JSON list of N, CA, C and O in Angstrom, two decimals:
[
{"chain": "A", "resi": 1, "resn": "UNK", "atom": "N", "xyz": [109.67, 334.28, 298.62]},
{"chain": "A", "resi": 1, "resn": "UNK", "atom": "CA", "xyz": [110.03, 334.87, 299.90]},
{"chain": "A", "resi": 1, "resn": "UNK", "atom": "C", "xyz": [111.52, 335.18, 299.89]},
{"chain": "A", "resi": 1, "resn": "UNK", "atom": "O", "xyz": [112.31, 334.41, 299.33]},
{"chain": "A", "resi": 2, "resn": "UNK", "atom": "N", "xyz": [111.90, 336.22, 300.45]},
{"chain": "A", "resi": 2, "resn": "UNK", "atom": "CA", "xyz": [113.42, 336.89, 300.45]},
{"chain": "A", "resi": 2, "resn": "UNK", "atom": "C", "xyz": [114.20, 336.05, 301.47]},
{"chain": "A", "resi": 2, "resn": "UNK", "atom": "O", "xyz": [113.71, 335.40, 302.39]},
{"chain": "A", "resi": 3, "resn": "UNK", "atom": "N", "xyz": [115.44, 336.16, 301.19]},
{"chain": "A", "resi": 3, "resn": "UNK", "atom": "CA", "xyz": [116.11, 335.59, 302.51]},
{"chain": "A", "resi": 3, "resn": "UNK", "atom": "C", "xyz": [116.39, 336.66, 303.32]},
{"chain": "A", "resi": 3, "resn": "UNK", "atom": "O", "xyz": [116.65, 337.83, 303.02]},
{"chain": "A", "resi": 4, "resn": "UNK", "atom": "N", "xyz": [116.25, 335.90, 304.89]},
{"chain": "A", "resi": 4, "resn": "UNK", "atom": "CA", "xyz": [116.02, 336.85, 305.97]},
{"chain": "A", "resi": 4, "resn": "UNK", "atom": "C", "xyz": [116.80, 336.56, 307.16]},
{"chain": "A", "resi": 4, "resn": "UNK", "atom": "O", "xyz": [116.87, 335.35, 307.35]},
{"chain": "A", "resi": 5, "resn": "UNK", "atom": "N", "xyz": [117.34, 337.20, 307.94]},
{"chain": "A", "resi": 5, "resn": "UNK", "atom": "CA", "xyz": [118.45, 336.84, 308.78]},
{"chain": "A", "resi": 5, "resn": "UNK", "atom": "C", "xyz": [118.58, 338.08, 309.89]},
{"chain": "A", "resi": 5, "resn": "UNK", "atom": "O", "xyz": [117.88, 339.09, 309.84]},
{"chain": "A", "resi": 6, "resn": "UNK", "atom": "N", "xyz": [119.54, 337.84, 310.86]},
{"chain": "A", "resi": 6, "resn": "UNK", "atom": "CA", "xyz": [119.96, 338.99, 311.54]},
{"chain": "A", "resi": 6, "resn": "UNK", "atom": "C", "xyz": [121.44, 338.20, 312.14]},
{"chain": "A", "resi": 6, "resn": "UNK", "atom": "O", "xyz": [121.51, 337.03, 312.51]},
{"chain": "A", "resi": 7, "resn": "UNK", "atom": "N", "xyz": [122.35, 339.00, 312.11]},
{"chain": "A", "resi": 7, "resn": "UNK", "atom": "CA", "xyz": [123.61, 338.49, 312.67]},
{"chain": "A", "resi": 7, "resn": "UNK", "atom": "C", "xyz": [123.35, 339.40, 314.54]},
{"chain": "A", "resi": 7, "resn": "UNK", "atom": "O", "xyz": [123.23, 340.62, 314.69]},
{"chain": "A", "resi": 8, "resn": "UNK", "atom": "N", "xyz": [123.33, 338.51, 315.52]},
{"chain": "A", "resi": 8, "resn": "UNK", "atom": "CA", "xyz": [123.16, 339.08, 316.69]},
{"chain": "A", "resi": 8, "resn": "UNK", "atom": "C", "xyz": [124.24, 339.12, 317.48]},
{"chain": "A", "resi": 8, "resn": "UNK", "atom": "O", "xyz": [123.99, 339.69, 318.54]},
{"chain": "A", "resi": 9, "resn": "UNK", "atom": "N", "xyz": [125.61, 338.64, 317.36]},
{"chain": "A", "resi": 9, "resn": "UNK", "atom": "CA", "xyz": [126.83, 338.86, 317.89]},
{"chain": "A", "resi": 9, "resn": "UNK", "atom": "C", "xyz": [127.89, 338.66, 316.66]},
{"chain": "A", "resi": 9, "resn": "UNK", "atom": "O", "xyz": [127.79, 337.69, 315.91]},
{"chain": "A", "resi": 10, "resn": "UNK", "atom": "N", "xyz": [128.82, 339.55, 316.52]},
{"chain": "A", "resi": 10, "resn": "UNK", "atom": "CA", "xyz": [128.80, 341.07, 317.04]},
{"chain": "A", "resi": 10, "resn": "UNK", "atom": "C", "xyz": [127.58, 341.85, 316.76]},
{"chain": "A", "resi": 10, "resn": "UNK", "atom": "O", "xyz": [127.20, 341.84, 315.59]},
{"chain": "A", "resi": 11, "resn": "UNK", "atom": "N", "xyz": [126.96, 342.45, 317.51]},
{"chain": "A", "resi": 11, "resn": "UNK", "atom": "CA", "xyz": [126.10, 343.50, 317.26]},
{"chain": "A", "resi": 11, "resn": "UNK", "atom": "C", "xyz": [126.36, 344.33, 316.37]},
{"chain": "A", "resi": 11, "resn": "UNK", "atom": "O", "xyz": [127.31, 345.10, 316.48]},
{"chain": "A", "resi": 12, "resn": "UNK", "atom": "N", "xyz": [125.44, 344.33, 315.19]},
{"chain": "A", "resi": 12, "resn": "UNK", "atom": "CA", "xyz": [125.76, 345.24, 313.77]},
{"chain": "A", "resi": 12, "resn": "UNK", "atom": "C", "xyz": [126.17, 346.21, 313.55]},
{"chain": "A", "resi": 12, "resn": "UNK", "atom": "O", "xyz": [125.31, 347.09, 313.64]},
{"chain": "A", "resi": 13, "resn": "UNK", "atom": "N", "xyz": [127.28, 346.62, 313.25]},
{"chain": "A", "resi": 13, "resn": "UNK", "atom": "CA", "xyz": [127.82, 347.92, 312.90]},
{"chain": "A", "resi": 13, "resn": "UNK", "atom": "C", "xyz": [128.84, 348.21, 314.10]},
{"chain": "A", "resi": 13, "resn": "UNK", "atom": "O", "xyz": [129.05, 349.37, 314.44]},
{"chain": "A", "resi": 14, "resn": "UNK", "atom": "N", "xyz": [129.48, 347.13, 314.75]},
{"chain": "A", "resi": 14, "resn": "UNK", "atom": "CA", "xyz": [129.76, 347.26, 316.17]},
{"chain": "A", "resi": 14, "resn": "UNK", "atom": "C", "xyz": [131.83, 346.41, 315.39]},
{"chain": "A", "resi": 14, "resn": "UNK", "atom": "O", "xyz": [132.30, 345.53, 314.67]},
{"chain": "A", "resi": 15, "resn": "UNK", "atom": "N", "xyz": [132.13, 347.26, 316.05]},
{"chain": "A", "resi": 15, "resn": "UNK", "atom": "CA", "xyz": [133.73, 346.88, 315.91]},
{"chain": "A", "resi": 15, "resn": "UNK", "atom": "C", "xyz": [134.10, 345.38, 316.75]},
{"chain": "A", "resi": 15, "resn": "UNK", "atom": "O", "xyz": [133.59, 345.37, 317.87]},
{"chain": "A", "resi": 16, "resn": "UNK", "atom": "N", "xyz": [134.82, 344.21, 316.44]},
{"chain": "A", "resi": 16, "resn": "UNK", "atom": "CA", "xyz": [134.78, 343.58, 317.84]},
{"chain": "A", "resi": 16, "resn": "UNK", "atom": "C", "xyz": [136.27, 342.82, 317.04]},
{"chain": "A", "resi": 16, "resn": "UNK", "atom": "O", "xyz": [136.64, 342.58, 315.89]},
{"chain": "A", "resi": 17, "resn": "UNK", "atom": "N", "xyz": [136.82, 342.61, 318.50]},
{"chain": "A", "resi": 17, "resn": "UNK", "atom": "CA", "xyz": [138.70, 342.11, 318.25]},
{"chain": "A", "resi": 17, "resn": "UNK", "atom": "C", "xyz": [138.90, 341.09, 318.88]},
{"chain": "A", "resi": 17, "resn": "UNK", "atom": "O", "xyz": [138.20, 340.85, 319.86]},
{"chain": "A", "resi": 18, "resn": "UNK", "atom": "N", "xyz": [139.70, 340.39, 318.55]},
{"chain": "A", "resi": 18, "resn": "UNK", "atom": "CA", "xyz": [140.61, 339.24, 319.22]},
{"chain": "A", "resi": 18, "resn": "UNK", "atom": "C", "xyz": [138.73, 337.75, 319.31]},
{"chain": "A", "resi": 18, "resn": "UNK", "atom": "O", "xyz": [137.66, 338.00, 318.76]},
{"chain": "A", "resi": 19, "resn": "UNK", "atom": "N", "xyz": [138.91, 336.98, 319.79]},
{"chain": "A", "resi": 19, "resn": "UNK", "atom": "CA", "xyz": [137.70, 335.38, 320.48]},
{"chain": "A", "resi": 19, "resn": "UNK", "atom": "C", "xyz": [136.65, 336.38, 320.58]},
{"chain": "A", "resi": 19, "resn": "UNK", "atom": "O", "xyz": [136.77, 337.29, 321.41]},
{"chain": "A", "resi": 20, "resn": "UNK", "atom": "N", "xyz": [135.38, 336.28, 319.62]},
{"chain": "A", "resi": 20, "resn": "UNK", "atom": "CA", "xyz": [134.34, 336.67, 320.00]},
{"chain": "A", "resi": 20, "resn": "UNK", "atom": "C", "xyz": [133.37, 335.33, 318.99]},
{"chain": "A", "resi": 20, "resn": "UNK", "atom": "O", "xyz": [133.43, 334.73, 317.92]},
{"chain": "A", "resi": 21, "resn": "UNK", "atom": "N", "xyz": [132.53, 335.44, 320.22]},
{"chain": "A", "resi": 21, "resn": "UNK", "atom": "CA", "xyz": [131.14, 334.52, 319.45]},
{"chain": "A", "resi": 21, "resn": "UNK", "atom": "C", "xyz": [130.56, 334.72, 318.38]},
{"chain": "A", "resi": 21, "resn": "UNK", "atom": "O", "xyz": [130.14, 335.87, 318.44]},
{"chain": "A", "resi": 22, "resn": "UNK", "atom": "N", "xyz": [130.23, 334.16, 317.21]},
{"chain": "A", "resi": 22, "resn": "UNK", "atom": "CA", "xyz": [129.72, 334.80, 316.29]},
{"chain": "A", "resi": 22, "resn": "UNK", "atom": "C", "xyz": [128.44, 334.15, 316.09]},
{"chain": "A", "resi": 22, "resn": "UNK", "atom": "O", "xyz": [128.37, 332.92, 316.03]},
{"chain": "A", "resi": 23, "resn": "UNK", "atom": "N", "xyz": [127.47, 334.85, 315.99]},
{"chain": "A", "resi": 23, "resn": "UNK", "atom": "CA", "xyz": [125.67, 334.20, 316.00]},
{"chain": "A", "resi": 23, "resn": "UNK", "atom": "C", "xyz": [124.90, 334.75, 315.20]},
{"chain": "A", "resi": 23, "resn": "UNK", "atom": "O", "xyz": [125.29, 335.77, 314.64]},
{"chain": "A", "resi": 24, "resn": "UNK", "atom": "N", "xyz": [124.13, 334.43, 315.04]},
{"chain": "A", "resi": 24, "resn": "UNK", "atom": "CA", "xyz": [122.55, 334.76, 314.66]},
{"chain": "A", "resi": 24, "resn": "UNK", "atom": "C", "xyz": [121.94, 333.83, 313.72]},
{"chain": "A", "resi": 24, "resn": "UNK", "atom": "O", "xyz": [121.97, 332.65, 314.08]},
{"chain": "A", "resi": 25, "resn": "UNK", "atom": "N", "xyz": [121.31, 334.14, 312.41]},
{"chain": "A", "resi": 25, "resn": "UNK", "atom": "CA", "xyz": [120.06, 333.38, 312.26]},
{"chain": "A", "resi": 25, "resn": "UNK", "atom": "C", "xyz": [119.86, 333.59, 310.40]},
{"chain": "A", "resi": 25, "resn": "UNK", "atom": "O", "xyz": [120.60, 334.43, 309.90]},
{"chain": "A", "resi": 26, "resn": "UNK", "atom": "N", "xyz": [119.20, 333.10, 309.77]},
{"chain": "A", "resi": 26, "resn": "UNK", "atom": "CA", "xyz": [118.94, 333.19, 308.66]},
{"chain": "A", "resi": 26, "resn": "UNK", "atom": "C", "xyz": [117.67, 331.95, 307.77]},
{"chain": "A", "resi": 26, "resn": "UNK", "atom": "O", "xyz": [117.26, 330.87, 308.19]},
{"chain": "A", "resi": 27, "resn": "UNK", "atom": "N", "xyz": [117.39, 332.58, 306.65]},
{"chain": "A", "resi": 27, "resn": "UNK", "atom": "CA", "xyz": [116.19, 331.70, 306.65]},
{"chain": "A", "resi": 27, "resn": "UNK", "atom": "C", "xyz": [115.80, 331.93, 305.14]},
{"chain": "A", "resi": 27, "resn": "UNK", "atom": "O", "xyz": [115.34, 333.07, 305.00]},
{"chain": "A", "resi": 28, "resn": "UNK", "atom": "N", "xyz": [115.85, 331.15, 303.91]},
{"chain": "A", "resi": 28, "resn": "UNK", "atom": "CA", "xyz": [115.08, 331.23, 302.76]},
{"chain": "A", "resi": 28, "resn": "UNK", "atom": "C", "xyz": [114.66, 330.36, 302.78]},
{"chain": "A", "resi": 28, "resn": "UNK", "atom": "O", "xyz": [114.83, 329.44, 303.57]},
{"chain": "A", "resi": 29, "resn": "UNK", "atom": "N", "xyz": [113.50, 330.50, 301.24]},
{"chain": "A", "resi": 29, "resn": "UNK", "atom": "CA", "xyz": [112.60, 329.38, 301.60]},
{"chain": "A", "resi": 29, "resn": "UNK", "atom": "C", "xyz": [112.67, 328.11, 300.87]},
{"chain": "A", "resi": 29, "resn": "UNK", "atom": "O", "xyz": [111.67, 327.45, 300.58]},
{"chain": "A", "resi": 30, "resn": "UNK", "atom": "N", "xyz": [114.21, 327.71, 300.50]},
{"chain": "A", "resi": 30, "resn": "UNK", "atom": "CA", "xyz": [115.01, 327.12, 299.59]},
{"chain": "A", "resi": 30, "resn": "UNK", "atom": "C", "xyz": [115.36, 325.80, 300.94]},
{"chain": "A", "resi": 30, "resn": "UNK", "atom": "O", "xyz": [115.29, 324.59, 300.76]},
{"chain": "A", "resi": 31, "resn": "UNK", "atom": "N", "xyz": [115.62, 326.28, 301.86]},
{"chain": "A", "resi": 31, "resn": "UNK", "atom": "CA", "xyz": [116.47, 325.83, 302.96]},
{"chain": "A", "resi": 31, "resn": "UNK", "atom": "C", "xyz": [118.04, 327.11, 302.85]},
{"chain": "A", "resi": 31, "resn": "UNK", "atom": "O", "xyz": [118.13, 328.04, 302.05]},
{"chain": "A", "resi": 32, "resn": "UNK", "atom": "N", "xyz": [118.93, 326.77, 303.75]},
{"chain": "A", "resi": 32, "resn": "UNK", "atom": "CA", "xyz": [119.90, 326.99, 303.92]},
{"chain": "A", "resi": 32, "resn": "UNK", "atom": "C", "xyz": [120.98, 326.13, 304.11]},
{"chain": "A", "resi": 32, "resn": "UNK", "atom": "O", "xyz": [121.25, 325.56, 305.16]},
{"chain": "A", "resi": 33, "resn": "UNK", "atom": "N", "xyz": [122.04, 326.01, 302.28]},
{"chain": "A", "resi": 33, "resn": "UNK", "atom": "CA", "xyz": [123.16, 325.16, 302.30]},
{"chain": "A", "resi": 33, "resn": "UNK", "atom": "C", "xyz": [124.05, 325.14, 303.21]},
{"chain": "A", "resi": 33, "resn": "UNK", "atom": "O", "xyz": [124.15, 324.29, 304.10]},
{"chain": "A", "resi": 34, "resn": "UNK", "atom": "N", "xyz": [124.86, 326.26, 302.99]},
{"chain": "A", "resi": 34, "resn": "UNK", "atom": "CA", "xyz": [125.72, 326.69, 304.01]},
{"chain": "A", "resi": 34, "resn": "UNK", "atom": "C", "xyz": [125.93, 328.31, 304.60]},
{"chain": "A", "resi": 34, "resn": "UNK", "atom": "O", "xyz": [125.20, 329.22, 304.20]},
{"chain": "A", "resi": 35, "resn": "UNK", "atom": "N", "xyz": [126.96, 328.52, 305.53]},
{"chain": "A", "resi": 35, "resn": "UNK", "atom": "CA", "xyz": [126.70, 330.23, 306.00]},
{"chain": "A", "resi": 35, "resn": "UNK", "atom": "C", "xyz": [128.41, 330.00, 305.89]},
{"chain": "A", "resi": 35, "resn": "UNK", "atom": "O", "xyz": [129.09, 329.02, 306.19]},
{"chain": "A", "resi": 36, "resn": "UNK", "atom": "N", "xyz": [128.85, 331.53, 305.24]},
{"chain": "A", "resi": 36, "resn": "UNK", "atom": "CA", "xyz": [130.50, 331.88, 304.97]},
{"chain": "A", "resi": 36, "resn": "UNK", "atom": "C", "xyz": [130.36, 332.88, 305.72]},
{"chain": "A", "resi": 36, "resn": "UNK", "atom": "O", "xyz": [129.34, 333.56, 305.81]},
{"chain": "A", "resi": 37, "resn": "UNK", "atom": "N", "xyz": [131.69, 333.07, 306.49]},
{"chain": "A", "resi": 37, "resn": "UNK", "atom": "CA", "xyz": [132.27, 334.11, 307.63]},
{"chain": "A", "resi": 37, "resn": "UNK", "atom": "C", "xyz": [133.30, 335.07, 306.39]},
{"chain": "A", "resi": 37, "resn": "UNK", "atom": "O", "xyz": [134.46, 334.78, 306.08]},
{"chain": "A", "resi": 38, "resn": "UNK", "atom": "N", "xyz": [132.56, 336.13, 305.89]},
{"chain": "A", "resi": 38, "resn": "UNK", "atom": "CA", "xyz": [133.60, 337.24, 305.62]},
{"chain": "A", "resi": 38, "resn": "UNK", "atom": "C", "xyz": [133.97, 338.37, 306.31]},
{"chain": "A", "resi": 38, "resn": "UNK", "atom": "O", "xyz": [133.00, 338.95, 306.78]},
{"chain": "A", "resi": 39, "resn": "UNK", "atom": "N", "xyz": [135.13, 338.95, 306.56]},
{"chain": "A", "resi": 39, "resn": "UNK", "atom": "CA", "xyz": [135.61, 339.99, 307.36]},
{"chain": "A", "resi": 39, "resn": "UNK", "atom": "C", "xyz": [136.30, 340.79, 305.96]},
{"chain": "A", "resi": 39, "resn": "UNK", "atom": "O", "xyz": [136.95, 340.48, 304.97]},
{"chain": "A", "resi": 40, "resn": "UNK", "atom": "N", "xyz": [135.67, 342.07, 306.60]},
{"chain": "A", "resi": 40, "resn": "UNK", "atom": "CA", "xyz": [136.37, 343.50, 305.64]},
{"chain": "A", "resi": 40, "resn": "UNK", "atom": "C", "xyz": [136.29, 342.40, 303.74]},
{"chain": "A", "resi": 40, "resn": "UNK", "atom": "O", "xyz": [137.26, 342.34, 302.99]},
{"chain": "A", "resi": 41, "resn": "UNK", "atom": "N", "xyz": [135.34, 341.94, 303.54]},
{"chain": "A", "resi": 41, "resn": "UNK", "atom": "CA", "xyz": [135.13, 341.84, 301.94]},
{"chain": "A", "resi": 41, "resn": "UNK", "atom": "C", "xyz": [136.18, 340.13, 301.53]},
{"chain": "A", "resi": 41, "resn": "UNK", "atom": "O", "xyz": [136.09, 339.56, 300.43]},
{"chain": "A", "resi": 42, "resn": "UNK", "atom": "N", "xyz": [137.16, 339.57, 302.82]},
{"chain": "A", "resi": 42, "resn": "UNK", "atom": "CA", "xyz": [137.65, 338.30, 302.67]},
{"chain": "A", "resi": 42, "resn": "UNK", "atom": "C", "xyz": [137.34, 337.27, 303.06]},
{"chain": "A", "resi": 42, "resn": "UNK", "atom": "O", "xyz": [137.36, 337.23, 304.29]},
{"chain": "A", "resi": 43, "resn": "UNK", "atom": "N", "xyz": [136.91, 335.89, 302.36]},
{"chain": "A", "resi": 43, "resn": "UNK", "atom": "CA", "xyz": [137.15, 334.92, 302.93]},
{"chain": "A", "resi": 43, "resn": "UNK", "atom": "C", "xyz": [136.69, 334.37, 304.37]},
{"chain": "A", "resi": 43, "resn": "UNK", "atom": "O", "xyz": [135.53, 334.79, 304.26]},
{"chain": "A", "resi": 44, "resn": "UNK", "atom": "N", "xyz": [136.69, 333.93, 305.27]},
{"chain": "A", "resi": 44, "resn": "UNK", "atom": "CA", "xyz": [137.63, 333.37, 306.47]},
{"chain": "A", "resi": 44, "resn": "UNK", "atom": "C", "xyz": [137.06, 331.83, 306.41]},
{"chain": "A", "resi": 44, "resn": "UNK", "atom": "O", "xyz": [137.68, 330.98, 305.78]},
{"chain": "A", "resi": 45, "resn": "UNK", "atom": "N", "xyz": [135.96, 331.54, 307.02]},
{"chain": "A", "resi": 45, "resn": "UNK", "atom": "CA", "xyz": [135.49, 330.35, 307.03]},
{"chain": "A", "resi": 45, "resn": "UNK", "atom": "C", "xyz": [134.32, 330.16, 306.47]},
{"chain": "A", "resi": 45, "resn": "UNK", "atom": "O", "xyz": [133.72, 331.06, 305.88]},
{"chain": "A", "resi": 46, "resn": "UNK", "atom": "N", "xyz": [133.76, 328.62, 306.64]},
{"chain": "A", "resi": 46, "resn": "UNK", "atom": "CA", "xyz": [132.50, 328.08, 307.07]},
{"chain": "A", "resi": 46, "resn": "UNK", "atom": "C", "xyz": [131.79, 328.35, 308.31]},
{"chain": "A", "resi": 46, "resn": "UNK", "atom": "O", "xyz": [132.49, 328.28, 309.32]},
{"chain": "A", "resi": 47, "resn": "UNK", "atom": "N", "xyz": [130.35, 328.69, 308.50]},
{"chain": "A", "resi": 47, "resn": "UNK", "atom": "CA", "xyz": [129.90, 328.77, 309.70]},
{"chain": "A", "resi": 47, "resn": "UNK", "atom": "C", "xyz": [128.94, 327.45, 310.19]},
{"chain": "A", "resi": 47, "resn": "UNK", "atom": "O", "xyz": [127.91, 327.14, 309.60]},
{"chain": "A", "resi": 48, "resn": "UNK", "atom": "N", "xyz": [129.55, 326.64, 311.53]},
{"chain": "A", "resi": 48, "resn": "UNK", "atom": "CA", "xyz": [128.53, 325.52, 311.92]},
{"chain": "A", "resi": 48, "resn": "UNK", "atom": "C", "xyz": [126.85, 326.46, 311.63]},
{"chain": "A", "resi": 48, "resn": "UNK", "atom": "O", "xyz": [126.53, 327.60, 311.98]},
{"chain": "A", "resi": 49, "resn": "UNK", "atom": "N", "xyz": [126.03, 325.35, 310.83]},
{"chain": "A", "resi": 49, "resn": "UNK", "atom": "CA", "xyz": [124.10, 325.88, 311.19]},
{"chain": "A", "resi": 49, "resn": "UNK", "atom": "C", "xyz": [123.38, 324.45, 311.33]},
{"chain": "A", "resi": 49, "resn": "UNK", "atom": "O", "xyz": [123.65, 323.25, 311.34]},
{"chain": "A", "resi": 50, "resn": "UNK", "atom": "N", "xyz": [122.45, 325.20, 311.42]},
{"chain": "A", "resi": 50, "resn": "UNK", "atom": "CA", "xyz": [121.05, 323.71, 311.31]},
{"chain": "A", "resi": 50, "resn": "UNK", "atom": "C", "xyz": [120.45, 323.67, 312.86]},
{"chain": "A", "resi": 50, "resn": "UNK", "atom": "O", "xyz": [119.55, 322.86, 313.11]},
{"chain": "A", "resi": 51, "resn": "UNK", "atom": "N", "xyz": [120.94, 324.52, 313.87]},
{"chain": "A", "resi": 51, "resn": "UNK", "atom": "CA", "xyz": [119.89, 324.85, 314.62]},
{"chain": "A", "resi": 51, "resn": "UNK", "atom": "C", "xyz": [118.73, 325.23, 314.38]},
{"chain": "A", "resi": 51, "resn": "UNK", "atom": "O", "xyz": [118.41, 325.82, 313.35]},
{"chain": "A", "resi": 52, "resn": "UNK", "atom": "N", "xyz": [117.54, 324.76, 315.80]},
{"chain": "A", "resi": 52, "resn": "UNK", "atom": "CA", "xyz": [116.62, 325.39, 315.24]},
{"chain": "A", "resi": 52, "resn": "UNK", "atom": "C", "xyz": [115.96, 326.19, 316.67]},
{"chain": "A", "resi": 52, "resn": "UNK", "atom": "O", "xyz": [115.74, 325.44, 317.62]},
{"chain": "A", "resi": 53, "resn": "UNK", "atom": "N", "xyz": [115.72, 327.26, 316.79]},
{"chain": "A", "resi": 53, "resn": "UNK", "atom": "CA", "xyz": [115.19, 328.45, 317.47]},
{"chain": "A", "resi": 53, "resn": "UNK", "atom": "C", "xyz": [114.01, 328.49, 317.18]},
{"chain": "A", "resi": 53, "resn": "UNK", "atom": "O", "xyz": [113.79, 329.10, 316.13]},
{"chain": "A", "resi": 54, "resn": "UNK", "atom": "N", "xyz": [112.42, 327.70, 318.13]},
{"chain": "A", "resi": 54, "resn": "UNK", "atom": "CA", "xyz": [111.43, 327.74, 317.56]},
{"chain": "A", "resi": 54, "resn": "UNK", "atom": "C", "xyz": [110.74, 328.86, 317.32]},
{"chain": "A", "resi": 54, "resn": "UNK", "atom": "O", "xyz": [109.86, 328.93, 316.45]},
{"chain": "A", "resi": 55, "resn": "UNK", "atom": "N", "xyz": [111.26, 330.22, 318.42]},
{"chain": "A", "resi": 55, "resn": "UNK", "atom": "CA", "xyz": [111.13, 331.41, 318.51]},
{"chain": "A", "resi": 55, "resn": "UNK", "atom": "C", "xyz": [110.93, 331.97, 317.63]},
{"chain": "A", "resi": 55, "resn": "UNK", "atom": "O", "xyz": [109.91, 332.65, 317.60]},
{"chain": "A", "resi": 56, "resn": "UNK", "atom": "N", "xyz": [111.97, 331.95, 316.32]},
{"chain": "A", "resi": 56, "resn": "UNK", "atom": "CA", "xyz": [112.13, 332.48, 315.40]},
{"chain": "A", "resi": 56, "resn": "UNK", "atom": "C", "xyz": [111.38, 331.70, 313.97]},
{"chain": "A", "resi": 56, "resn": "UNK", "atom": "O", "xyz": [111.09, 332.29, 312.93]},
{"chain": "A", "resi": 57, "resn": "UNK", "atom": "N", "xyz": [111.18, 330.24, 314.24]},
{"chain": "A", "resi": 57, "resn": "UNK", "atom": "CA", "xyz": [110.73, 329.65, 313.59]},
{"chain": "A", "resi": 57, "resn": "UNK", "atom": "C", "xyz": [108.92, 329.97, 313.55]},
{"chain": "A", "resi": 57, "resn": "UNK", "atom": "O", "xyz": [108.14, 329.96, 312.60]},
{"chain": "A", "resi": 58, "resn": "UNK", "atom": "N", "xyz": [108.68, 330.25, 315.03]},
{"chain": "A", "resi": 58, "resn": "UNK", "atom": "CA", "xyz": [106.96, 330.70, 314.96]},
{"chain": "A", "resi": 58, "resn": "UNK", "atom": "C", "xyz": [106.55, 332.27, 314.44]},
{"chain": "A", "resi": 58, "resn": "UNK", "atom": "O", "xyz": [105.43, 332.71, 314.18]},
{"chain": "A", "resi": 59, "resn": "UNK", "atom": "N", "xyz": [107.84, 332.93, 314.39]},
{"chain": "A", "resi": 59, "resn": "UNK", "atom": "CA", "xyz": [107.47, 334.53, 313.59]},
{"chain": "A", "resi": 59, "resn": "UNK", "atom": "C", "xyz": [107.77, 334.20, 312.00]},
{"chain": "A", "resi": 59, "resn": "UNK", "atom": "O", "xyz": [107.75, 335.24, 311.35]},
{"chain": "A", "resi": 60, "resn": "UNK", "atom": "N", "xyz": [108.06, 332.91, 311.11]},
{"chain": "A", "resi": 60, "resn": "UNK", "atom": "CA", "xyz": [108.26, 333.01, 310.27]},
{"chain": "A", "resi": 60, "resn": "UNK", "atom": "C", "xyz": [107.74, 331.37, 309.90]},
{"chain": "A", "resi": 60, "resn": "UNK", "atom": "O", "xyz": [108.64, 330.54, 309.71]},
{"chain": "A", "resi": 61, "resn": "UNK", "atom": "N", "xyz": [106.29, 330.93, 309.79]},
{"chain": "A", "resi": 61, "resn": "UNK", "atom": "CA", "xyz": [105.87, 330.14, 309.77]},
{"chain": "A", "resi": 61, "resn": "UNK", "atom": "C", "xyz": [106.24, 329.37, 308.20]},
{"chain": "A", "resi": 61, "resn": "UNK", "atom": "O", "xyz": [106.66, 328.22, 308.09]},
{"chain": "A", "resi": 62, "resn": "UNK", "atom": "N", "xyz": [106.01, 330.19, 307.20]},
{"chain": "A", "resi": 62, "resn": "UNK", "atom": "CA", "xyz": [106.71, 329.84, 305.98]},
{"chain": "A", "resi": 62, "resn": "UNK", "atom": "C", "xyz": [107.72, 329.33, 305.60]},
{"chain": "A", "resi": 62, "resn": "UNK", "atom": "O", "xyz": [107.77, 328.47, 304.71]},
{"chain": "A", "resi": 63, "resn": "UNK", "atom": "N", "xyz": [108.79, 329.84, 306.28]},
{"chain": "A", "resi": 63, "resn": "UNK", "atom": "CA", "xyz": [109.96, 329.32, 305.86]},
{"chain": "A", "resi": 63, "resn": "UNK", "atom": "C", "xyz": [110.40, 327.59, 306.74]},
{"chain": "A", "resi": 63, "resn": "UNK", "atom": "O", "xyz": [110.21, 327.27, 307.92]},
{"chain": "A", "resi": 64, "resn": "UNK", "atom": "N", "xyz": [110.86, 326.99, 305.90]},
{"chain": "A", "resi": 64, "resn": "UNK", "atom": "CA", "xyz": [111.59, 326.03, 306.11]},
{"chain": "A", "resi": 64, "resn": "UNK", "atom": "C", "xyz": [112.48, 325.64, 307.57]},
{"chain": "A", "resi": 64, "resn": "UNK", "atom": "O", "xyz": [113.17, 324.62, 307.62]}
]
């Protein structure tokens, strides 16, 4: 199974400046170690995960 995700803030393809939330979701069927924050191809951080959204968990019964 592929890994599968959607980043839902910023909204994709969407410019965004200065304190914005950063969210969404991801899922192989490995688990998920960790999530890295890159901007324009650099670096920046670690992203807090290990929520769980059953929502998303019942459209993707397979995965972990």
């Amino acid at each position: 199974m592929p890994l599968v995700g959607k980043l839902e803030s910023p909204i994709d393809g969407r410019n965004a400046s200065g304190v914005k939330a950063i969210y969404g979701w991801a899922l192989d069927e490995k688990g998920i170690s960790r999530i890295e924050l890159f901007i324009d191809g650099s670096y920046v951080c670690k992203i807090p995960h290990g929520g769980i959204r059953e929502y998303i968990k019942e459209g993707y019964p397979r995965y972990p």
